[in-house]
mmCIF file of C-alpha atoms and ligand atoms in Angstrom:
data_model
loop_
_atom_site.group_PDB
_atom_site.id
_atom_site.type_symbol
_atom_site.label_atom_id
_atom_site.label_comp_id
_atom_site.label_asym_id
_atom_site.label_seq_id
_atom_site.Cartn_x
_atom_site.Cartn_y
_atom_site.Cartn_z
ATOM 1 C CA MET A 1 23.622 3.665 -9.900
ATOM 2 C CA ASP A 2 23.911 6.738 -12.123
ATOM 3 C CA THR A 3 24.136 4.703 -15.325
ATOM 4 C CA ASP A 4 21.219 2.550 -14.227
ATOM 5 C CA LEU A 5 19.289 5.673 -13.259
ATOM 6 C CA GLN A 6 19.895 7.263 -16.660
ATOM 7 C CA GLN A 7 18.860 4.015 -18.370
ATOM 8 C CA ALA A 8 15.708 3.876 -16.248
ATOM 9 C CA ALA A 9 14.944 7.492 -17.133
ATOM 10 C CA GLY A 10 15.360 6.721 -20.813
ATOM 11 C CA LEU A 11 12.923 3.811 -20.566
ATOM 12 C CA LEU A 12 10.415 6.007 -18.690
ATOM 13 C CA ARG A 13 10.713 8.846 -21.212
ATOM 14 C CA THR A 14 9.984 6.589 -24.199
ATOM 15 C CA ALA A 15 7.480 4.191 -22.605
ATOM 16 C CA ARG A 16 3.899 4.294 -23.820
ATOM 17 C CA ARG A 17 2.075 1.960 -21.409
ATOM 18 C CA VAL A 18 3.412 2.384 -17.866
ATOM 19 C CA VAL A 19 2.327 0.615 -14.692
ATOM 20 C CA VAL A 20 3.580 1.737 -11.271
ATOM 21 C CA PHE A 21 3.139 -1.075 -8.719
ATOM 22 C CA THR A 22 3.728 -0.138 -5.073
ATOM 23 C CA GLY A 23 3.999 -1.797 -1.693
ATOM 24 C CA ALA A 24 4.401 -0.673 1.883
ATOM 25 C CA GLY A 25 7.942 0.599 1.265
ATOM 26 C CA ILE A 26 6.754 3.659 -0.674
ATOM 27 C CA SER A 27 4.977 4.877 2.466
ATOM 28 C CA ALA A 28 7.876 4.106 4.827
ATOM 29 C CA GLU A 29 9.417 7.592 4.431
ATOM 30 C CA SER A 30 6.048 9.081 5.349
ATOM 31 C CA GLY A 31 6.405 7.375 8.723
ATOM 32 C CA VAL A 32 3.933 4.576 7.953
ATOM 33 C CA PRO A 33 5.489 1.266 9.102
ATOM 34 C CA THR A 34 5.902 -1.370 6.392
ATOM 35 C CA PHE A 35 4.066 -4.607 6.836
ATOM 36 C CA ARG A 36 7.010 -6.563 8.131
ATOM 37 C CA ASP A 37 8.634 -3.856 10.211
ATOM 38 C CA ASP A 38 8.694 -4.649 13.862
ATOM 39 C CA LEU A 39 5.397 -3.292 15.083
ATOM 40 C CA THR A 40 6.075 -0.455 17.479
ATOM 41 C CA GLY A 41 4.781 -0.065 21.004
ATOM 42 C CA LEU A 42 2.504 -2.737 22.391
ATOM 43 C CA TRP A 43 1.962 -4.124 18.932
ATOM 44 C CA SER A 44 5.428 -5.677 19.074
ATOM 45 C CA ARG A 45 3.708 -8.524 20.899
ATOM 46 C CA PHE A 46 1.778 -9.416 17.742
ATOM 47 C CA ASN A 47 2.558 -10.686 14.258
ATOM 48 C CA ALA A 48 0.911 -8.460 11.625
ATOM 49 C CA GLU A 49 0.094 -11.450 9.462
ATOM 50 C CA HIS A 50 -1.784 -13.040 12.363
ATOM 51 C CA LEU A 51 -3.674 -9.856 13.183
ATOM 52 C CA ALA A 52 -4.675 -9.249 9.526
ATOM 53 C CA THR A 53 -7.042 -12.231 9.376
ATOM 54 C CA PRO A 54 -10.803 -12.858 9.752
ATOM 55 C CA GLU A 55 -9.999 -15.347 12.521
ATOM 56 C CA ALA A 56 -8.175 -12.706 14.584
ATOM 57 C CA PHE A 57 -11.074 -10.265 14.186
ATOM 58 C CA HIS A 58 -13.611 -12.939 15.096
ATOM 59 C CA ALA A 59 -11.561 -13.967 18.137
ATOM 60 C CA ASP A 60 -10.901 -10.444 19.423
ATOM 61 C CA PRO A 61 -12.648 -7.655 17.469
ATOM 62 C CA ASP A 62 -11.559 -4.934 19.934
ATOM 63 C CA LEU A 63 -7.869 -5.837 19.530
ATOM 64 C CA VAL A 64 -7.974 -5.964 15.727
ATOM 65 C CA TRP A 65 -10.154 -2.852 15.340
ATOM 66 C CA GLY A 66 -7.818 -1.036 17.769
ATOM 67 C CA TRP A 67 -4.808 -2.052 15.637
ATOM 68 C CA TYR A 68 -6.413 -0.707 12.470
ATOM 69 C CA GLU A 69 -7.498 2.508 14.195
ATOM 70 C CA TRP A 70 -3.898 2.952 15.367
ATOM 71 C CA ARG A 71 -2.697 2.412 11.778
ATOM 72 C CA ARG A 72 -5.376 4.744 10.396
ATOM 73 C CA SER A 73 -4.266 7.439 12.838
ATOM 74 C CA ARG A 74 -0.640 6.924 11.754
ATOM 75 C CA VAL A 75 -1.734 7.497 8.143
ATOM 76 C CA ARG A 76 -3.920 10.499 9.022
ATOM 77 C CA HIS A 77 -0.909 12.124 10.703
ATOM 78 C CA ALA A 78 1.388 11.257 7.767
ATOM 79 C CA GLU A 79 2.033 13.224 4.587
ATOM 80 C CA PRO A 80 2.756 11.912 1.093
ATOM 81 C CA ASN A 81 6.531 11.828 0.520
ATOM 82 C CA PRO A 82 8.539 12.738 -2.635
ATOM 83 C CA GLY A 83 8.141 9.139 -3.792
ATOM 84 C CA HIS A 84 4.338 9.474 -3.903
ATOM 85 C CA LEU A 85 4.700 12.873 -5.603
ATOM 86 C CA ALA A 86 7.025 11.390 -8.244
ATOM 87 C CA VAL A 87 4.404 8.721 -9.024
ATOM 88 C CA THR A 88 1.857 11.504 -9.521
ATOM 89 C CA ALA A 89 4.333 13.283 -11.831
ATOM 90 C CA ILE A 90 4.545 10.095 -13.921
ATOM 91 C CA THR A 91 0.731 9.898 -14.183
ATOM 92 C CA ARG A 92 0.779 13.493 -15.474
ATOM 93 C CA ARG A 93 3.592 12.903 -17.961
ATOM 94 C CA VAL A 94 2.509 9.516 -19.366
ATOM 95 C CA PRO A 95 -1.106 9.441 -20.578
ATOM 96 C CA GLY A 96 -2.869 6.327 -19.316
ATOM 97 C CA ALA A 97 -0.211 5.440 -16.738
ATOM 98 C CA VAL A 98 -1.725 3.039 -14.177
ATOM 99 C CA VAL A 99 -1.021 3.063 -10.429
ATOM 100 C CA VAL A 100 -1.620 -0.239 -8.616
ATOM 101 C CA THR A 101 -0.937 -0.458 -4.882
ATOM 102 C CA GLN A 102 -0.947 -3.179 -2.240
ATOM 103 C CA ASN A 103 -1.135 -0.452 0.388
ATOM 104 C CA VAL A 104 -4.236 0.390 2.374
ATOM 105 C CA ASP A 105 -3.240 4.015 3.018
ATOM 106 C CA ASP A 106 -4.486 6.989 0.964
ATOM 107 C CA LEU A 107 -1.113 8.643 0.368
ATOM 108 C CA HIS A 108 -1.099 8.104 -3.422
ATOM 109 C CA GLU A 109 -4.476 9.846 -3.601
ATOM 110 C CA ARG A 110 -3.341 12.658 -1.301
ATOM 111 C CA ALA A 111 -0.255 13.093 -3.519
ATOM 112 C CA GLY A 112 -2.589 13.746 -6.462
ATOM 113 C CA SER A 113 -2.530 10.429 -8.307
ATOM 114 C CA PRO A 114 -5.910 10.441 -10.076
ATOM 115 C CA GLU A 115 -6.914 6.779 -10.149
ATOM 116 C CA VAL A 116 -5.316 4.291 -7.767
ATOM 117 C CA THR A 117 -6.140 0.580 -7.909
ATOM 118 C CA HIS A 118 -6.077 -0.855 -4.382
ATOM 119 C CA LEU A 119 -5.495 -4.621 -4.438
ATOM 120 C CA HIS A 120 -5.803 -4.966 -0.662
ATOM 121 C CA GLY A 121 -8.534 -2.432 0.103
ATOM 122 C CA SER A 122 -8.303 0.693 2.226
ATOM 123 C CA LEU A 123 -8.151 1.783 5.847
ATOM 124 C CA PHE A 124 -10.754 4.399 4.894
ATOM 125 C CA ALA A 125 -13.531 2.112 3.612
ATOM 126 C CA PRO A 126 -14.936 0.243 6.625
ATOM 127 C CA ARG A 127 -17.904 -2.056 6.081
ATOM 128 C CA CYS A 128 -20.030 -4.299 8.245
ATOM 129 C CA VAL A 129 -19.618 -8.071 8.522
ATOM 130 C CA GLY A 130 -23.328 -8.561 7.833
ATOM 131 C CA ASP A 131 -24.613 -10.148 4.624
ATOM 132 C CA GLY A 132 -25.052 -6.707 3.116
ATOM 133 C CA ALA A 133 -21.429 -5.696 3.796
ATOM 134 C CA HIS A 134 -22.884 -2.211 4.288
ATOM 135 C CA PRO A 135 -20.379 0.621 3.940
ATOM 136 C CA ALA A 136 -19.811 2.226 7.332
ATOM 137 C CA THR A 137 -18.560 5.577 8.564
ATOM 138 C CA PHE A 138 -16.093 6.237 11.342
ATOM 139 C CA PRO A 139 -17.234 7.661 14.653
ATOM 140 C CA ASP A 140 -17.843 11.414 14.544
ATOM 141 C CA ALA A 141 -14.856 13.769 14.471
ATOM 142 C CA THR A 142 -14.857 14.266 18.234
ATOM 143 C CA GLN A 143 -13.977 10.608 18.678
ATOM 144 C CA ASN A 144 -12.007 10.375 15.478
ATOM 145 C CA VAL A 145 -9.675 7.402 15.397
ATOM 146 C CA ALA A 146 -8.358 5.848 18.574
ATOM 147 C CA HIS A 147 -9.479 7.418 21.818
ATOM 148 C CA ASP A 148 -6.957 8.960 24.243
ATOM 149 C CA GLU A 149 -4.880 10.496 21.493
ATOM 150 C CA SER A 150 -1.654 11.687 23.082
ATOM 151 C CA PRO A 151 -0.726 15.383 22.860
ATOM 152 C CA SER A 152 1.191 14.599 19.664
ATOM 153 C CA GLY A 153 -2.122 13.482 18.176
ATOM 154 C CA GLU A 154 -0.878 9.894 18.038
ATOM 155 C CA PRO A 155 -3.322 7.346 19.462
ATOM 156 C CA ALA A 156 -2.268 5.252 22.375
ATOM 157 C CA ASP A 157 -0.983 2.315 20.365
ATOM 158 C CA GLY A 158 -1.910 -1.130 21.569
ATOM 159 C CA ARG A 159 -5.304 0.240 22.591
ATOM 160 C CA ARG A 160 -8.262 -2.122 22.301
ATOM 161 C CA ILE A 161 -11.229 -0.334 20.741
ATOM 162 C CA PRO A 162 -14.664 -1.914 20.326
ATOM 163 C CA PRO A 163 -15.614 -1.706 16.631
ATOM 164 C CA PRO A 164 -18.782 0.309 15.882
ATOM 165 C CA LEU A 165 -22.025 -1.436 14.926
ATOM 166 C CA CYS A 166 -23.583 -1.138 11.484
ATOM 167 C CA VAL A 167 -26.388 1.435 11.475
ATOM 168 C CA SER A 168 -28.205 -0.602 8.801
ATOM 169 C CA CYS A 169 -28.126 -4.093 10.268
ATOM 170 C CA GLY A 170 -26.409 -3.913 13.654
ATOM 171 C CA ALA A 171 -23.520 -6.202 12.644
ATOM 172 C CA LEU A 172 -19.948 -5.409 13.663
ATOM 173 C CA VAL A 173 -18.051 -2.967 11.432
ATOM 174 C CA ARG A 174 -14.695 -4.253 10.142
ATOM 175 C CA PRO A 175 -11.774 -2.597 8.343
ATOM 176 C CA GLY A 176 -12.260 -2.345 4.567
ATOM 177 C CA VAL A 177 -9.053 -4.254 3.863
ATOM 178 C CA VAL A 178 -8.366 -7.691 2.343
ATOM 179 C CA TRP A 179 -7.209 -10.013 5.107
ATOM 180 C CA PHE A 180 -5.004 -13.076 4.629
ATOM 181 C CA GLY A 181 -7.203 -15.904 3.419
ATOM 182 C CA GLU A 182 -9.665 -13.458 1.815
ATOM 183 C CA GLU A 183 -10.176 -12.987 -1.898
ATOM 184 C CA LEU A 184 -8.912 -9.799 -3.519
ATOM 185 C CA PRO A 185 -11.517 -7.508 -5.135
ATOM 186 C CA GLY A 186 -12.077 -9.017 -8.614
ATOM 187 C CA SER A 187 -12.215 -5.691 -10.425
ATOM 188 C CA ALA A 188 -8.953 -4.470 -8.867
ATOM 189 C CA LEU A 189 -7.145 -7.723 -9.644
ATOM 190 C CA THR A 190 -8.411 -7.695 -13.234
ATOM 191 C CA THR A 191 -7.338 -4.070 -13.749
ATOM 192 C CA ALA A 192 -3.902 -4.828 -12.331
ATOM 193 C CA ALA A 193 -3.399 -8.007 -14.348
ATOM 194 C CA GLU A 194 -4.654 -6.522 -17.629
ATOM 195 C CA SER A 195 -2.545 -3.368 -17.200
ATOM 196 C CA ALA A 196 0.556 -5.432 -16.457
ATOM 197 C CA ALA A 197 -0.087 -7.669 -19.465
ATOM 198 C CA ALA A 198 -0.363 -4.601 -21.725
ATOM 199 C CA SER A 199 2.549 -2.656 -20.233
ATOM 200 C CA ASP A 200 5.846 -1.866 -21.924
ATOM 201 C CA LEU A 201 7.324 -0.502 -18.678
ATOM 202 C CA PHE A 202 6.553 -1.809 -15.169
ATOM 203 C CA LEU A 203 7.931 -0.017 -12.096
ATOM 204 C CA THR A 204 7.797 -2.041 -8.864
ATOM 205 C CA VAL A 205 8.446 0.140 -5.814
ATOM 206 C CA GLY A 206 8.768 -0.765 -2.128
ATOM 207 C CA THR A 207 7.431 -4.297 -2.163
ATOM 208 C CA SER A 208 8.995 -7.521 -0.966
ATOM 209 C CA GLY A 209 7.040 -9.414 -3.628
ATOM 210 C CA MET A 210 6.017 -11.997 -1.062
ATOM 211 C CA VAL A 211 2.244 -11.651 -0.852
ATOM 212 C CA TYR A 212 0.084 -13.441 -3.405
ATOM 213 C CA PRO A 213 -1.791 -13.138 -5.682
ATOM 214 C CA ALA A 214 -0.537 -9.486 -5.805
ATOM 215 C CA ALA A 215 3.036 -10.711 -6.259
ATOM 216 C CA GLU A 216 1.897 -12.339 -9.517
ATOM 217 C CA ILE A 217 1.311 -8.906 -11.119
ATOM 218 C CA PRO A 218 4.997 -8.075 -11.767
ATOM 219 C CA ARG A 219 5.443 -11.575 -13.143
ATOM 220 C CA ILE A 220 2.612 -10.995 -15.621
ATOM 221 C CA ALA A 221 4.452 -7.893 -16.860
ATOM 222 C CA VAL A 222 7.668 -9.886 -17.293
ATOM 223 C CA ARG A 223 5.843 -12.582 -19.289
ATOM 224 C CA ALA A 224 4.357 -9.826 -21.463
ATOM 225 C CA GLY A 225 7.847 -8.599 -22.334
ATOM 226 C CA ALA A 226 7.700 -5.353 -20.340
ATOM 227 C CA ALA A 227 10.899 -3.768 -19.047
ATOM 228 C CA VAL A 228 10.837 -3.953 -15.218
ATOM 229 C CA ILE A 229 12.442 -1.308 -13.008
ATOM 230 C CA GLN A 230 12.618 -2.087 -9.278
ATOM 231 C CA VAL A 231 13.133 0.563 -6.556
ATOM 232 C CA ASN A 232 13.925 -0.948 -3.157
ATOM 233 C CA PRO A 233 16.832 -0.529 -0.695
ATOM 234 C CA GLN A 234 16.886 -4.289 -0.078
ATOM 235 C CA PRO A 235 17.001 -7.432 -2.239
ATOM 236 C CA THR A 236 13.552 -8.903 -2.943
ATOM 237 C CA GLN A 237 11.886 -11.929 -4.542
ATOM 238 C CA LEU A 238 11.596 -9.818 -7.708
ATOM 239 C CA ASP A 239 15.342 -9.217 -8.205
ATOM 240 C CA LEU A 240 15.560 -11.977 -10.811
ATOM 241 C CA PHE A 241 12.856 -10.356 -12.975
ATOM 242 C CA CYS A 242 14.273 -6.829 -13.123
ATOM 243 C CA THR A 243 15.648 -5.135 -16.200
ATOM 244 C CA ILE A 244 17.062 -2.457 -13.870
ATOM 245 C CA ASN A 245 17.314 -2.841 -10.090
ATOM 246 C CA LEU A 246 17.794 0.523 -8.331
ATOM 247 C CA LEU A 247 18.924 -0.106 -4.746
ATOM 248 C CA GLY A 248 17.589 2.910 -2.905
ATOM 249 C CA THR A 249 14.564 4.396 -1.221
ATOM 250 C CA ALA A 250 11.427 5.524 -3.045
ATOM 251 C CA ALA A 251 11.609 9.109 -1.774
ATOM 252 C CA HIS A 252 15.128 9.501 -3.225
ATOM 253 C CA VAL A 253 15.189 7.310 -6.325
ATOM 254 C CA LEU A 254 11.767 8.009 -7.871
ATOM 255 C CA PRO A 255 12.198 11.823 -7.981
ATOM 256 C CA ALA A 256 15.681 11.288 -9.467
ATOM 257 C CA ILE A 257 14.307 9.076 -12.254
ATOM 258 C CA VAL A 258 11.539 11.609 -13.040
ATOM 259 C CA ALA A 259 14.007 14.537 -13.050
ATOM 260 C CA ALA A 260 16.346 12.631 -15.388
ATOM 261 C CA ALA A 261 13.498 11.585 -17.684
ATOM 262 C CA TRP A 262 12.041 15.079 -17.946
ATOM 263 C CA PRO A 263 14.755 17.583 -16.987
ATOM 264 C CA PRO A 264 13.302 20.879 -15.710
ATOM 265 C CA SER A 265 14.121 22.627 -19.016
ATOM 266 C CA THR A 266 11.681 20.246 -20.793
ATOM 267 C CA ARG A 267 8.989 20.479 -18.136
ATOM 268 C CA GLY A 268 5.752 21.442 -19.806
HETATM 269 C C1 BV8 B 1 -5.821 -15.195 -0.882
HETATM 270 C C2 BV8 B 1 -4.222 -5.706 3.792
HETATM 271 C C3 BV8 B 1 -7.279 -16.986 -1.356
HETATM 272 C C4 BV8 B 1 -4.353 -5.960 5.263
HETATM 273 C C5 BV8 B 1 -2.614 -7.386 3.022
HETATM 274 C C6 BV8 B 1 -0.387 -18.197 -3.536
HETATM 275 C C7 BV8 B 1 -1.528 -17.765 -4.221
HETATM 276 C C8 BV8 B 1 -2.576 -17.174 -3.524
HETATM 277 C C9 BV8 B 1 -2.474 -16.978 -2.134
HETATM 278 C C10 BV8 B 1 -1.363 -17.407 -1.468
HETATM 279 C C11 BV8 B 1 -0.326 -18.010 -2.151
HETATM 280 N N1 BV8 B 1 0.634 -18.318 -1.239
HETATM 281 C C12 BV8 B 1 0.240 -17.918 -0.025
HETATM 282 C C13 BV8 B 1 -0.965 -17.392 -0.122
HETATM 283 C C14 BV8 B 1 -1.723 -16.856 1.001
HETATM 284 C C15 BV8 B 1 -1.471 -15.382 1.277
HETATM 285 C C16 BV8 B 1 -0.046 -14.975 1.128
HETATM 286 O O1 BV8 B 1 0.363 -14.470 0.070
HETATM 287 N N2 BV8 B 1 0.736 -15.142 2.172
HETATM 288 C C17 BV8 B 1 2.130 -14.713 2.144
HETATM 289 C C18 BV8 B 1 2.535 -14.218 3.512
HETATM 290 C C19 BV8 B 1 2.976 -15.881 1.665
HETATM 291 N N3 BV8 B 1 -2.312 -14.570 0.423
HETATM 292 C C20 BV8 B 1 -3.567 -14.314 0.825
HETATM 293 O O2 BV8 B 1 -4.067 -14.752 1.837
HETATM 294 C C21 BV8 B 1 -4.403 -13.429 -0.098
HETATM 295 N N4 BV8 B 1 -5.691 -14.033 -0.253
HETATM 296 O O3 BV8 B 1 -4.930 -15.746 -1.440
HETATM 297 O O4 BV8 B 1 -7.078 -15.705 -0.767
HETATM 298 C C22 BV8 B 1 -8.680 -17.063 -1.709
HETATM 299 C C23 BV8 B 1 -9.032 -17.228 -3.058
HETATM 300 C C24 BV8 B 1 -10.351 -17.352 -3.382
HETATM 301 C C25 BV8 B 1 -11.329 -17.286 -2.381
HETATM 302 C C26 BV8 B 1 -10.977 -17.070 -1.040
HETATM 303 C C27 BV8 B 1 -9.639 -16.971 -0.711
HETATM 304 C C28 BV8 B 1 -4.659 -12.074 0.542
HETATM 305 C C29 BV8 B 1 -3.393 -11.312 0.701
HETATM 306 C C30 BV8 B 1 -3.690 -9.876 1.155
HETATM 307 C C31 BV8 B 1 -3.357 -9.704 2.609
HETATM 308 N N5 BV8 B 1 -3.549 -8.298 3.016
HETATM 309 N N6 BV8 B 1 -2.877 -6.116 3.360
HETATM 310 C C32 BV8 B 1 -3.510 -5.026 6.080
HETATM 311 O O5 BV8 B 1 -2.761 -4.198 5.505
HETATM 312 O O6 BV8 B 1 -3.613 -5.119 7.323
HETATM 313 S S1 BV8 B 1 -1.067 -7.803 2.549
HETATM 314 C C33 BV8 B 1 0.112 -6.782 3.262
HETATM 315 O O7 BV8 B 1 1.342 -7.246 2.701
HETATM 316 C C34 BV8 B 1 0.088 -5.311 2.922
HETATM 317 O O8 BV8 B 1 -0.910 -4.916 2.021
HETATM 318 C C35 BV8 B 1 1.460 -5.128 2.247
HETATM 319 O O9 BV8 B 1 1.483 -4.091 1.349
HETATM 320 C C36 BV8 B 1 1.518 -6.421 1.582
HETATM 321 C C37 BV8 B 1 2.702 -6.864 0.836
HETATM 322 O O10 BV8 B 1 3.815 -6.588 1.556
HETATM 323 P P1 BV8 B 1 4.741 -5.359 0.997
HETATM 324 O O11 BV8 B 1 3.888 -4.260 0.527
HETATM 325 O O12 BV8 B 1 5.731 -5.924 0.080
HETATM 326 O O13 BV8 B 1 5.338 -4.919 2.342
HETATM 327 P P2 BV8 B 1 6.530 -5.628 3.088
HETATM 328 O O14 BV8 B 1 6.545 -5.060 4.454
HETATM 329 O O15 BV8 B 1 6.482 -7.080 2.865
HETATM 330 O O16 BV8 B 1 7.826 -5.123 2.279
HETATM 331 C C38 BV8 B 1 8.119 -3.759 2.258
HETATM 332 C C39 BV8 B 1 9.223 -3.599 1.228
HETATM 333 O O17 BV8 B 1 9.555 -2.218 1.181
HETATM 334 C C40 BV8 B 1 10.509 -4.337 1.593
HETATM 335 O O18 BV8 B 1 11.001 -5.005 0.450
HETATM 336 C C41 BV8 B 1 11.469 -3.199 2.000
HETATM 337 O O19 BV8 B 1 12.801 -3.486 1.657
HETATM 338 C C42 BV8 B 1 10.942 -2.066 1.177
HETATM 339 N N7 BV8 B 1 11.224 -0.723 1.707
HETATM 340 C C43 BV8 B 1 11.362 -0.352 3.013
HETATM 341 N N8 BV8 B 1 11.578 0.991 3.064
HETATM 342 C C44 BV8 B 1 11.553 1.442 1.770
HETATM 343 C C45 BV8 B 1 11.320 0.364 0.917
HETATM 344 N N9 BV8 B 1 11.243 0.497 -0.422
HETATM 345 C C46 BV8 B 1 11.396 1.733 -0.934
HETATM 346 N N10 BV8 B 1 11.617 2.826 -0.176
HETATM 347 C C47 BV8 B 1 11.702 2.715 1.171
HETATM 348 N N11 BV8 B 1 11.933 3.811 1.929
#
C-alpha cells in the first residue's frame, strides 16, 4: 500500500485537472449508512432501492417521507470525517478541482468544499410534486425532522411521517433526491461528464460503481486517458479501470494521500 500511496500522492501533486467522485462510502465513517448497508432498525424490513422510487412514494408517502426524515436526521447529527476534510484540502491545493458526489448528504459542503455537484440531489432540497415543483421548506425547528426524537436526538427510525403540503399549490412535498427511474439533473450530469472528460486525474472514493448513469462518469475519465485512483475497502465494478487501487477507508486513505502529496513542511 505504501508504494501505491506514494505513487498516488505523486499523481495528485502533479495533476492539473482533478475530479473527486464520491459515493456513500465517504460518509460511512461519519455514521451515515451506505446505500446497500443493511438498513438499521425497522427499516431492515425494506429494500432501499424499492423505497427510493416514485412508485413507493405514491403508494405510501408517509412511509417514504418518514424514511427520508430519518436519514436527514442521521445526517444532521453526523459530522464530516477526515475523508471529507481531505477532499476539501484537495480543492484548496488544486485550482479548479471538481467534486462530484452521488450522495444526498451535505457533508462535503460542511467540510468546506466550495462547489459540490450533486448527481442524485439532496436531502436538504425538498420540493412539491405539483407541476411547479415548488421548492419547499421543512417544518419549523420545533418539529424539525422526525417527531419523537429519542433523548440521543435520533428520530424513532421506522416512523411513518405524513409529508408536508406545498404552501404554493397544496401538492405533497417530496424529498429533493433523484429516485430510481428518474432522470438526473441535466446540468449536474453535464458538469460531471465534461469534468471527467477533461481530467488528468480522477479519484473515485466510496462507490460501488453500480448505479447508472453516474457509474458512467469514471468510465468517461478512463476513455479520456485520465489516471484513476480508487479508494474503497472492498472490490468494486471499477477495479478494472484503476491506475491505482487503494484498499482502505476514505477517512484513513485520503488524508494519507494528501499528507504525502503536500508534506506539512510544504504546506502553504
Ligand atoms: C435513470 C438518491 C432513466 C436517492 C440514488 C443504465 C443506464 C441508465 C440507468 C440504468 C442503467 N441500468 C440500470 C439503470 C437504472 C438505475 C440503476 O442504475 N440501477 C442500479 C441499481 C443497477 N438507474 C436509475 O434509475 C437512474 N435513473 O436511469 O433514469 C431515465 C432517463 C431519462 C428519463 C427518465 C428516466 C437514477 C439513479 C439514481 C438513484 N438515486 N440516490 C436516495 O439516496 O435515496 S442512488 C444511490 O446509490 C445513492 O445515491 C448512492 O450513493 C448511489 C450509488 O451507490 P454508492 O454510492 O456506490 O453506494 P453503495 O452503498 O452502493 O456502495 C458504497 C461503497 O462504499 C461500497 O463499495 C463500499 O465498499 C464502500 N465503502 C463502505 N465504507 C467505506 C467505503 N468506501 C470508503 N470508505 C469507507 N469507510
